[in-house]
Coordinates of N, CA and C in Angstrom, one line a residue:
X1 N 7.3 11.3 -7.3 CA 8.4 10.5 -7.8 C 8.1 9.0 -7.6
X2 N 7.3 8.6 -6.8 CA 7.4 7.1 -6.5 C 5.9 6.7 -7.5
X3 N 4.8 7.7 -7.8 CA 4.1 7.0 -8.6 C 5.2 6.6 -10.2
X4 N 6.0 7.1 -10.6 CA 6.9 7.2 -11.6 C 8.3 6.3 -11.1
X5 N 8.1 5.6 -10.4 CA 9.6 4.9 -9.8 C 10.2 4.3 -11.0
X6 N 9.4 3.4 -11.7 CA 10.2 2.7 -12.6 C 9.6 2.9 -14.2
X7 N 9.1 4.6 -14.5 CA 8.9 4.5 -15.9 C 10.1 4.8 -16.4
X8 N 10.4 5.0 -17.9 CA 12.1 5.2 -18.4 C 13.2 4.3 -17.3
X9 N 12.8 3.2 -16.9 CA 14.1 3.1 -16.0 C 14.5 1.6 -16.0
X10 N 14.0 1.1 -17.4 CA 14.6 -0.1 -17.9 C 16.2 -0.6 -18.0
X11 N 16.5 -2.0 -17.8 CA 18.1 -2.1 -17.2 C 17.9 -3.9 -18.0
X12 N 19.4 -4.3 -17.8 CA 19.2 -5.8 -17.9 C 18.7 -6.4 -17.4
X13 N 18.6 -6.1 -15.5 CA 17.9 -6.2 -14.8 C 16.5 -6.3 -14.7
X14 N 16.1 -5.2 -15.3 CA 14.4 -4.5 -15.2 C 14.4 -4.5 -16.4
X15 N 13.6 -5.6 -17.6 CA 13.4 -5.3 -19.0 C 12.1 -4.5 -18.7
X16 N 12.3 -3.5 -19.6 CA 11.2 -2.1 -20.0 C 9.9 -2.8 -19.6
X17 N 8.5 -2.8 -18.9 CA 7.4 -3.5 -18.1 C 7.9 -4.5 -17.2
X18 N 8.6 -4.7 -16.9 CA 8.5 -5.7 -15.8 C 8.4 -5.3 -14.6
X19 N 8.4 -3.8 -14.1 CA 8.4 -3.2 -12.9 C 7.5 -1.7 -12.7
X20 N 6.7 -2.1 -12.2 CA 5.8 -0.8 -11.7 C 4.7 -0.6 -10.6
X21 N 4.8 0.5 -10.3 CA 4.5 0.7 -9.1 C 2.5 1.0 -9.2
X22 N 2.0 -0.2 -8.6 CA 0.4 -0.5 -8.9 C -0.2 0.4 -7.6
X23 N 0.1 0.4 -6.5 CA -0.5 1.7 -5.7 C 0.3 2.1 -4.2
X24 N -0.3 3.3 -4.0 CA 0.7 3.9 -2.8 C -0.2 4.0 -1.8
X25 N -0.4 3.7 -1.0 CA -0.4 3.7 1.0 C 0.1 5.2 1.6
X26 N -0.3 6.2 1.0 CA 0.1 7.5 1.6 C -0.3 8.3 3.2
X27 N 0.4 7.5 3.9 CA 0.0 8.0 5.5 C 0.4 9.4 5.9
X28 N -0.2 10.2 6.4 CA -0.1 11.7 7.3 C -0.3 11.6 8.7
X29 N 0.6 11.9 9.3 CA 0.2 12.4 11.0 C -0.2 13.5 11.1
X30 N -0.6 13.8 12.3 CA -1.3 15.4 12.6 C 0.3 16.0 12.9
X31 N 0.7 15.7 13.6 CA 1.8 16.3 14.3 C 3.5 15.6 13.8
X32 N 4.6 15.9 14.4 CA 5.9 15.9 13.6 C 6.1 14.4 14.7
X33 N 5.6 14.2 15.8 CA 6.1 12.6 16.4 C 5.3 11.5 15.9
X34 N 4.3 11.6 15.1 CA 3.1 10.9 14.7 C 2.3 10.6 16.0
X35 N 1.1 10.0 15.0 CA -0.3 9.8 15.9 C -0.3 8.4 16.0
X36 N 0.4 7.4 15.7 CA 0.4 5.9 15.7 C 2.1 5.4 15.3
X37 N 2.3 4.4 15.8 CA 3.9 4.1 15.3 C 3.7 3.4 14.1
X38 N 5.1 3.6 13.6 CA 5.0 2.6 12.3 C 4.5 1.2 11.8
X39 N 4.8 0.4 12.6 CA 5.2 -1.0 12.9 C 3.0 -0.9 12.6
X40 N 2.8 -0.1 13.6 CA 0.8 -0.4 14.1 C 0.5 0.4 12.4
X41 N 0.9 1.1 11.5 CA 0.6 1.5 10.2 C 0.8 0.6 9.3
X42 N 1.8 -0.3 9.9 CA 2.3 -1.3 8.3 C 1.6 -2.5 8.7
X43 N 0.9 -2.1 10.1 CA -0.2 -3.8 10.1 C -1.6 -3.3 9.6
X44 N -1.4 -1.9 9.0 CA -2.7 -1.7 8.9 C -3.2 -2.3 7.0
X45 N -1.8 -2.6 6.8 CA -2.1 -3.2 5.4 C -2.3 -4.6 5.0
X46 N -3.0 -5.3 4.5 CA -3.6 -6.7 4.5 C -4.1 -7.1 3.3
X47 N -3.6 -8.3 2.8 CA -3.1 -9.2 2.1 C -4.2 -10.2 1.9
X48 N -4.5 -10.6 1.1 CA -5.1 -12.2 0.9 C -5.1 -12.8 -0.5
X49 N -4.5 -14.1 -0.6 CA -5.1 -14.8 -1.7 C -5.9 -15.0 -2.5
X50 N -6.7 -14.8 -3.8 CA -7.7 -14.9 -4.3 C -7.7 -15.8 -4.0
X51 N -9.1 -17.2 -3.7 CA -8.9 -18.3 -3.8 C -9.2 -19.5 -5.4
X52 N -9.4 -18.2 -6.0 CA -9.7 -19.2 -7.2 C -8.5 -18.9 -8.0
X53 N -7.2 -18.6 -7.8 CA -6.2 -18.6 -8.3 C -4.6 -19.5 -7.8
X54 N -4.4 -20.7 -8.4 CA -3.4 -21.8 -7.7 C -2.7 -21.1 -7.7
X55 N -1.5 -21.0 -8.8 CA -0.1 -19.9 -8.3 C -0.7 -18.8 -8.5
X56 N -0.1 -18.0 -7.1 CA -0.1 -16.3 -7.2 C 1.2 -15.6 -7.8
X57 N 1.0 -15.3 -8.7 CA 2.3 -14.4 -8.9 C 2.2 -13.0 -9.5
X58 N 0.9 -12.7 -9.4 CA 0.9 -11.3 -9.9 C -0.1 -11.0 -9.2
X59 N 0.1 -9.4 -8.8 CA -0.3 -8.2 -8.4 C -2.0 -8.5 -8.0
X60 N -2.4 -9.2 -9.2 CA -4.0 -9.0 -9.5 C -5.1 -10.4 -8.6
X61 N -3.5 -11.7 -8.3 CA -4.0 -12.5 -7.5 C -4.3 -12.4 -6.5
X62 N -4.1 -11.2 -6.1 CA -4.2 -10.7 -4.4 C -5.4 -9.4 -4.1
X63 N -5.9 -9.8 -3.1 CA -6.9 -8.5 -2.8 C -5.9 -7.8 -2.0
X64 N -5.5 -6.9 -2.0 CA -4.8 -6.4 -1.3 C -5.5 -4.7 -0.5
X65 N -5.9 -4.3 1.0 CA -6.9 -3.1 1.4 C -5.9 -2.6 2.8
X66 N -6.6 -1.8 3.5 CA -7.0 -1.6 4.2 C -7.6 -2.1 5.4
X67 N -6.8 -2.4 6.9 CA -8.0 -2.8 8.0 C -8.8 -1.5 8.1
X68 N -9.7 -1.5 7.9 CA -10.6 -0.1 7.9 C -10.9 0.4 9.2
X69 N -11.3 -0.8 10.0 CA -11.5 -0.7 11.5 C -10.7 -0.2 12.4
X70 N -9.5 -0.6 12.0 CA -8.1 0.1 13.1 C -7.7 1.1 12.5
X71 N -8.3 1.4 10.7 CA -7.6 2.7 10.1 C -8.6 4.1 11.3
X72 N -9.7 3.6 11.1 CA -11.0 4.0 11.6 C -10.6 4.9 13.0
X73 N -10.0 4.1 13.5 CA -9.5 4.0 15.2 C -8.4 5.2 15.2
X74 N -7.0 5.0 14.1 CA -6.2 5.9 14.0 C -6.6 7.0 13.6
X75 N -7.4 7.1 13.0 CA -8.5 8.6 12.2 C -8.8 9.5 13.4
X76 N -9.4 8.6 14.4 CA -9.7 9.5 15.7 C -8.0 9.9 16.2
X77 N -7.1 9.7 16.1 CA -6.0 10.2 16.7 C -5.4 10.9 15.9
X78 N -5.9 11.2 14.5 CA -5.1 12.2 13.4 C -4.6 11.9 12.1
X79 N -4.1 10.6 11.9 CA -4.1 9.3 11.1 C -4.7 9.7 9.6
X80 N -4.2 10.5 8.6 CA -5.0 10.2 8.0 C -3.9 9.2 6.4
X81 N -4.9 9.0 5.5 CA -4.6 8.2 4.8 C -4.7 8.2 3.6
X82 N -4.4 8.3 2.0 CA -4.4 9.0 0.7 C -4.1 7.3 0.1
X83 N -4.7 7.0 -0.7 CA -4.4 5.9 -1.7 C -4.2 6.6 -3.6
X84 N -2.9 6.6 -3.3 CA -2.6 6.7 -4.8 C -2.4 5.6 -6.0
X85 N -2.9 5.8 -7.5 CA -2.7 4.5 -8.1 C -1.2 4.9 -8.9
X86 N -0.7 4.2 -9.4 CA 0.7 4.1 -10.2 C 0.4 4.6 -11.5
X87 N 1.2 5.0 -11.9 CA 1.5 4.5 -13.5 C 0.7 3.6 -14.2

């Protein structure tokens, strides 16, 4: 459902392309308390500016990954991790 969040789902709001979902961050624990807390998974996502782009305003200005090294780290505790693309 969330690779599909906003196909058919045009509004005055949301003219028909203006909204879709470019990729998913799919986390798994081993167990039902998890293997890392939330807060330490949503720092595992990281952001940067292209620099050859003055205003950012789209999707494509940004490298957007993975710290691999701390993903690396949670992997040994069970951590695992699925990148899906959108629509």
């Amino acid at each position: 459902a969330l690779r599909t969040l906003f196909v058919n789902d045009s509004s005055s709001a949301r003219p028909d392309g203006s909204m879709q979902v470019k990729d998913i961050f799919w986390f798994k624990h081993s167990s039902k308390i998890g293997d890392v807390s939330s807060a330490k998974v949503f720092e595992l996502l990281k952001y940067e500016k292209i620099d050859a782009v003055e205003s950012s305003t789209t999707y494509e200005d940004y490298n957007i990954h993975l710290d691999e090294e701390r993903l690396d780290e949670f992997r040994q505790k069970g951590l695992e991790v699925e990148i899906i693309e959108g629509m």
